[in-house]
Coordinates of C-alpha atoms and ligand atoms in Angstrom, one line a residue:
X1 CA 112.6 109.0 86.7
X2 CA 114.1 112.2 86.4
X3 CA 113.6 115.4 88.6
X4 CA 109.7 116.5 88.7
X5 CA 109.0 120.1 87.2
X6 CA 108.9 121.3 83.8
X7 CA 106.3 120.5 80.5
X8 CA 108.8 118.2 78.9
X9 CA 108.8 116.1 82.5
X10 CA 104.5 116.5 82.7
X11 CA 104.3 115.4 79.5
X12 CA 106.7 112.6 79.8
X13 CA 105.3 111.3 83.3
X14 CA 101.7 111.2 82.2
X15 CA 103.2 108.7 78.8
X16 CA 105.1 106.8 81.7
X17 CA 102.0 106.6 83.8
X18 CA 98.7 106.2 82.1
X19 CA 99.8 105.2 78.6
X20 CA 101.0 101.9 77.0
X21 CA 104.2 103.8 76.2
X22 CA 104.9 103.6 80.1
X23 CA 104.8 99.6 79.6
X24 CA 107.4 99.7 76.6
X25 CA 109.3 101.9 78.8
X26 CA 109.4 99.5 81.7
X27 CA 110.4 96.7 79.4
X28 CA 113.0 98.4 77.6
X29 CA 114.6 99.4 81.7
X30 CA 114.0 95.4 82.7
X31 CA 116.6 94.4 79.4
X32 CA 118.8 97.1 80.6
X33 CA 118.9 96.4 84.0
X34 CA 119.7 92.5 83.0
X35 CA 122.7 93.7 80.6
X36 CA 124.2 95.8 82.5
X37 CA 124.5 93.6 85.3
X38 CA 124.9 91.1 83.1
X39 CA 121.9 88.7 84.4
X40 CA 123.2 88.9 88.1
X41 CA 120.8 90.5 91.1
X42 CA 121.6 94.1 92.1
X43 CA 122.0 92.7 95.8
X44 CA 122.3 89.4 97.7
X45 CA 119.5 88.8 99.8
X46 CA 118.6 86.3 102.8
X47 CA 115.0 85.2 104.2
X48 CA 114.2 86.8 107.7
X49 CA 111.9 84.1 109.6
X50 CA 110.0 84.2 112.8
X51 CA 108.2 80.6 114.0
X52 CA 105.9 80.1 110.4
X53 CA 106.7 83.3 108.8
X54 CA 109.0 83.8 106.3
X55 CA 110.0 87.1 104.6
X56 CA 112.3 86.9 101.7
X57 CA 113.2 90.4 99.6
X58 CA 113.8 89.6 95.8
X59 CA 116.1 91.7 94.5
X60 CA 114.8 93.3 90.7
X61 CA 115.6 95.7 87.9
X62 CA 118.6 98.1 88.9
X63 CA 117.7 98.6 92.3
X64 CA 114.1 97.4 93.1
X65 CA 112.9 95.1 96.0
X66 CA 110.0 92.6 95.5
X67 CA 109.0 90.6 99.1
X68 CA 107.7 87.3 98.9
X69 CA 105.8 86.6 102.0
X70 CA 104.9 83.3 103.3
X71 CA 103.2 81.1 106.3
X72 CA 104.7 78.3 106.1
X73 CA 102.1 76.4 108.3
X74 CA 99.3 77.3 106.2
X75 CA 101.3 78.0 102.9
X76 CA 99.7 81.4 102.3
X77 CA 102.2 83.3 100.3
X78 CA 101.9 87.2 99.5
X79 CA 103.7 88.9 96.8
X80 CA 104.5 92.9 97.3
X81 CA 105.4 95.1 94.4
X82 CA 106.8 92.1 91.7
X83 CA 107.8 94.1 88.8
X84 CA 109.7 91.6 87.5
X85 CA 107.4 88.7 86.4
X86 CA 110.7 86.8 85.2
X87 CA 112.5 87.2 88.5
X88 CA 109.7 86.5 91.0
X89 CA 108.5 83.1 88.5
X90 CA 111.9 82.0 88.6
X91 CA 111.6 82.2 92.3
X92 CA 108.3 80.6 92.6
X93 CA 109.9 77.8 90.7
X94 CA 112.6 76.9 93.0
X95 CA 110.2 76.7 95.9
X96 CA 107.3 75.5 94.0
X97 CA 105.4 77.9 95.7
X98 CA 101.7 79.2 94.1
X99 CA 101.1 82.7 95.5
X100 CA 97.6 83.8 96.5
X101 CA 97.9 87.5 96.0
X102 CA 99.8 90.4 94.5
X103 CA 100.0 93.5 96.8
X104 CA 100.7 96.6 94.6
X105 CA 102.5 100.0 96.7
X106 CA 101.6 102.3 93.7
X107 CA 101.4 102.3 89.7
X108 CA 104.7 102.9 88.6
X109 CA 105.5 100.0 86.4
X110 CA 108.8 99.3 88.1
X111 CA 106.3 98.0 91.2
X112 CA 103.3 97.2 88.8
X113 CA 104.7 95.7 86.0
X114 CA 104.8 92.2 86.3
X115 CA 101.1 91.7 87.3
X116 CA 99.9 90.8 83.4
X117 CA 102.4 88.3 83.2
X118 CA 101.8 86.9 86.7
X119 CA 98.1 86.7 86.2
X120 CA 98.3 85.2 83.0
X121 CA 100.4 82.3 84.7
X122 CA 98.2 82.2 88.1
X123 CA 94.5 82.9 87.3
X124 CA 92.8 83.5 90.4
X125 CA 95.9 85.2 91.8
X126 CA 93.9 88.1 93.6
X127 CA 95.5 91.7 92.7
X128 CA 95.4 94.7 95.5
X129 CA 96.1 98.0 94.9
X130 CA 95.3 101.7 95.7
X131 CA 92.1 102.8 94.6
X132 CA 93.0 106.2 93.2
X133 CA 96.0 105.4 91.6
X134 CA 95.6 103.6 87.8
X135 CA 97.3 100.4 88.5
X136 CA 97.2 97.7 86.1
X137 CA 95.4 94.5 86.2
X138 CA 94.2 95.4 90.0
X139 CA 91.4 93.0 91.0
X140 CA 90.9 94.6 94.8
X141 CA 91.1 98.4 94.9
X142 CA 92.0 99.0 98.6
X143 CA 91.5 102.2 100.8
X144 CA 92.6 103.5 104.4
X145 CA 92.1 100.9 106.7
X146 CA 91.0 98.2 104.4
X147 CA 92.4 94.9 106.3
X148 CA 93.6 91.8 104.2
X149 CA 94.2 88.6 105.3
X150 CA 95.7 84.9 104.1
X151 CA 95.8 82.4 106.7
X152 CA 98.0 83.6 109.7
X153 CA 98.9 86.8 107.0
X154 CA 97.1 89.5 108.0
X155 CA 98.1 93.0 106.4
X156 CA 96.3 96.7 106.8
X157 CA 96.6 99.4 104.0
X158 CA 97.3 102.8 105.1
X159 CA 97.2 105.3 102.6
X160 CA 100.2 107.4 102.2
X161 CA 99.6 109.6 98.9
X162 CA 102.6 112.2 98.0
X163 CA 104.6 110.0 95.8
X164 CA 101.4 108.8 93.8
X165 CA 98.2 110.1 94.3
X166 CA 97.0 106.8 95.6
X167 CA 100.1 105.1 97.2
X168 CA 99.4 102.8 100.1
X169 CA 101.7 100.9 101.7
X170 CA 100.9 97.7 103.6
X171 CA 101.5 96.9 107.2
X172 CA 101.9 93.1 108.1
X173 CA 100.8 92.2 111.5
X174 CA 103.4 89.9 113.2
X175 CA 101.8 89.2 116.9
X176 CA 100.7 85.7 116.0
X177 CA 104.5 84.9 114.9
X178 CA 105.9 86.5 117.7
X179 CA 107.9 89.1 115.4
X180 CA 107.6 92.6 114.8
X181 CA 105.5 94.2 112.7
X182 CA 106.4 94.9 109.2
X183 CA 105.8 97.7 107.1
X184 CA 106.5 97.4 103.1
X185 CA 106.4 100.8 102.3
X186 CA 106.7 100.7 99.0
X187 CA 108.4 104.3 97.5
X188 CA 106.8 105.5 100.0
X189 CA 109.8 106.1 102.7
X190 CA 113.3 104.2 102.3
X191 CA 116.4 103.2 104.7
X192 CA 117.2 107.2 105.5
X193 CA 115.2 108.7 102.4
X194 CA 111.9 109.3 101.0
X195 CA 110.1 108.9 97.3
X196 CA 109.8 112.0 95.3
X197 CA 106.9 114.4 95.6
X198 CA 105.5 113.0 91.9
X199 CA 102.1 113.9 92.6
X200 CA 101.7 115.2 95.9
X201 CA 103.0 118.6 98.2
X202 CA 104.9 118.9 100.8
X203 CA 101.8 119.3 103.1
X204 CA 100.3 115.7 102.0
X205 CA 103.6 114.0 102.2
X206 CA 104.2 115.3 105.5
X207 CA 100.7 113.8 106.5
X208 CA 101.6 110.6 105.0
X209 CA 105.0 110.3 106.9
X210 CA 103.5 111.0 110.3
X211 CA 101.2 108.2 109.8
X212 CA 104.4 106.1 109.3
X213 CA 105.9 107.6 112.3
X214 CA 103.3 106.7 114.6
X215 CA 103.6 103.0 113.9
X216 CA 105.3 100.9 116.2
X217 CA 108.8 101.5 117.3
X218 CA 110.1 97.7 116.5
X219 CA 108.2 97.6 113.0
X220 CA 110.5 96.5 110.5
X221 CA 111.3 98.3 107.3
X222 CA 110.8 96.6 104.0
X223 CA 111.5 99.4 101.3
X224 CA 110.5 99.1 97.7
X225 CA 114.5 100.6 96.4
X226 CA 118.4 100.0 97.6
X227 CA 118.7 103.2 98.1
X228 CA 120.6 103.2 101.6
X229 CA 124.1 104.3 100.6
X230 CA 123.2 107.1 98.5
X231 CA 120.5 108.6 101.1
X232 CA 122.7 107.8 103.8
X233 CA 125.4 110.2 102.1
X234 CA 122.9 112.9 102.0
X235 CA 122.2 112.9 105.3
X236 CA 125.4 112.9 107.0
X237 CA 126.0 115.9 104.3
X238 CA 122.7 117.6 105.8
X239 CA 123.3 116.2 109.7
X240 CA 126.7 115.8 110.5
X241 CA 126.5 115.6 114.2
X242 CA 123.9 112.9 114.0
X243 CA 126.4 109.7 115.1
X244 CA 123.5 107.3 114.7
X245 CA 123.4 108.5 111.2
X246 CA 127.2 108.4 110.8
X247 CA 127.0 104.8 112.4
X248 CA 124.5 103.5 110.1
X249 CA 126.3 105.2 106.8
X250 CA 129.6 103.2 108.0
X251 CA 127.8 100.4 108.1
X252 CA 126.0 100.6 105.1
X253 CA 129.1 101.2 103.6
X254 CA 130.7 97.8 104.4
X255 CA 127.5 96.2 103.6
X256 CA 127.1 97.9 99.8
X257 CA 131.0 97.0 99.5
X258 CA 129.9 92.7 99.2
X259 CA 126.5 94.1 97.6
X260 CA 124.6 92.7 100.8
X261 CA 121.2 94.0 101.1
X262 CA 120.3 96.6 103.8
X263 CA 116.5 95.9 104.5
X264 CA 115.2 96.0 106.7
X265 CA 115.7 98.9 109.3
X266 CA 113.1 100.0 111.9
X267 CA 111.0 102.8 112.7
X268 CA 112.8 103.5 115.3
X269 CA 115.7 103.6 113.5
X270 CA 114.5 105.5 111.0
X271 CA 113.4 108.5 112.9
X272 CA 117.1 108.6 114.7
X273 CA 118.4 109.5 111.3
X274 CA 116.0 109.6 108.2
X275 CA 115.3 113.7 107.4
X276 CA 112.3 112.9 105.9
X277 CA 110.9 111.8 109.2
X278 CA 113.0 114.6 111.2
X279 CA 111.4 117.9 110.0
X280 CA 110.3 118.3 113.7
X281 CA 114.2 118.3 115.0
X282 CA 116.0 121.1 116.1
X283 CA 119.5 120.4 114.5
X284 CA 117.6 119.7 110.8
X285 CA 115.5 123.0 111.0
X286 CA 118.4 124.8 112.1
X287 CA 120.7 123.0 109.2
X288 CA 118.4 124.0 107.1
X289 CA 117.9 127.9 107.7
X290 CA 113.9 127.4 108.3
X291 CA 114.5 128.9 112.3
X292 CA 117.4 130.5 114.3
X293 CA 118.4 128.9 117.0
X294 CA 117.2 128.6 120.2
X295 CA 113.9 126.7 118.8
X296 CA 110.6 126.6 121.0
X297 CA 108.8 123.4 120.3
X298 CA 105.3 126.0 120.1
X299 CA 107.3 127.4 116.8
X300 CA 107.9 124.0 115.2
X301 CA 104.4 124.3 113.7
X302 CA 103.2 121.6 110.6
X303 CA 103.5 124.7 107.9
X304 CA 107.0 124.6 109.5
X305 CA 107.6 121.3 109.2
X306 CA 106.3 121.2 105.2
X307 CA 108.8 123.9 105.0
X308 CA 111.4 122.5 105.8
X309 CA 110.2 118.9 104.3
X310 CA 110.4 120.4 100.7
X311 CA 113.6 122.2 101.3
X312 CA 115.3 118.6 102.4
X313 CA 113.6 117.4 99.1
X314 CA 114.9 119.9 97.1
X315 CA 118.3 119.6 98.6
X316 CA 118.7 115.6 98.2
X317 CA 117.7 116.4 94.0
X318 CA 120.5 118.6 94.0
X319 CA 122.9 117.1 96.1
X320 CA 125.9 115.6 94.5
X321 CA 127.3 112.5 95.4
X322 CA 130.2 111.4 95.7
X323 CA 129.9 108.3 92.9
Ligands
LIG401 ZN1 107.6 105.1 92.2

């Protein structure tokens, strides 16, 4: 969707998001996603296992990922975001796999769209979602906390509004597979970038990212967009001297150039070079003009860090890139 702000957008987003309208929307972007690239997947994508886990990322519409998320010892399988009912059956097909649940990030149909259709063709399929945020066809409303499990699959919701009012992402629990955890996180934070501020300030995003930021510095990164290249771009533009950024940009690069998928990063990662989750950093505050330089960590205050959290936000909608 277009830049927030403005009646025309207000108007327009509350259509999108609590009218049927929003569905004919979403139907009309899934036949122009498939024409214009011409019935092929956006990216080419490969399963990530560890002993019976399996995590495969299902590329969708222009630039969406789905996950499919399986035990294989127990054959528990876990959907995330499948807004694409088409894509993700065609998937289940293949494998003969039966899923046992949808997890939904937030409402926008992109993420949301496919549960009709999937619960039409799998019944009891149980649907979870964020209580506060409208999504379709959601069977179990989840809040903070709330802890749901599948066999060996064992996920907990943090709430993370600022995108939507009720976005959660979901945070799967790897210790008895001997992996990392992993966090599907929905458009909630991306590889170097951040979902817009649809229904949230700076203040309550900023809360929702330090939750993120506090999660284990292994977790992997499981993003709801491919959106690496273009954020990447961004923030070289806003943090030049960042070589970790640079690095990961050059790598991207090569990686975007055969269409290969860039999920998932790492927390750890993502706090060497995403901007969104650097507001606390000297070199960002002083790129951005919020404090001269030399900076006292006792100044780098939270109404600081919103500060300079909406300016990066209202930077990257401006920014132009280069494509
Ligand atoms: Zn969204």
């Amino acid at each position: 969707m277009s830049k927030a702000g403005g009646c025309c957008f207000r108007i327009g987003y509350f259509l999108y998001t609590r009218t049927r309208i929003g569905y004919w929307y979403h139907q009309k972007e899934l036949k122009k996603a498939r024409e214009k690239l011409n019935g092929a997947d956006h990216s080419t994508t490969s399963v990530t296992e560890f002993k019976d886990l399996s995590i495969l990322p299902i590329p969708m519409l222009l630039d969406n990922y789905c996950y499919l998320i399986q035990d294989k010892q127990t054959n528990n399988v876990i959907l995330v975001d499948p807004g694409d009912p088409d894509r993700v059956l065609k998937v289940l097909k293949e494998t003969n796999i039966k899923p046992d649940a949808i997890l939904i990030t937030h409402k926008h149909w992109d993420h949301s769209g496919g549960n009709a259709k999937l619960k039409s063709v799998f019944p009891t399929i149980r649907i979870y979602g964020g209580a506060m945020d409208h999504i379709p066809e959601v069977t179990h409303p989840v809040a903070d906390g709330d802890v749901i499990q599948f066999g060996g699959l064992k996920l907990k919701v943090i709430f993370t509004p600022g995108h939507t009012v009720g976005h959660v992402v979901y945070v799967l629990d790897g210790s008895s597979y001997g992996a990392p955890d992993s966090l599907f996180s929905g458009d909630h934070l991306f590889l170097s970038g951040c979902g817009r501020m649809f229904e949230g300030n700076a203040s309550t995003m900023l809360r929702s990212l330090d939750k993120i930021a506090n999660l284990k510095a292994d977790t992997l990164v499981w993003p709801g967009h491919e959106y690496a290249e273009d954020d990447l771009e961004f923030t070289c533009d806003l943090e030049p001297e960042n070589d970790t950024a640079q690095d990961k940009y050059e790598w991207t690069k090569r990686k975007r150039e055969v269409k290969d998928a860039t999920c998932p990063s790492t927390i750890h990662e993502e706090k060497s070079y995403n901007p969104f989750l650097r507001t606390g950093e000297e070199t960002i505050l002083r790129n951005l003009g919020i404090l001269a330089s030399p900076l006292s960590p006792l100044n780098i205050t939270d109404d600081v860090r919103s500060k300079a959290l909406a300016e990066v936000r209202d930077r990257k909608d401006r920014f132009k890139y280069k494509l």
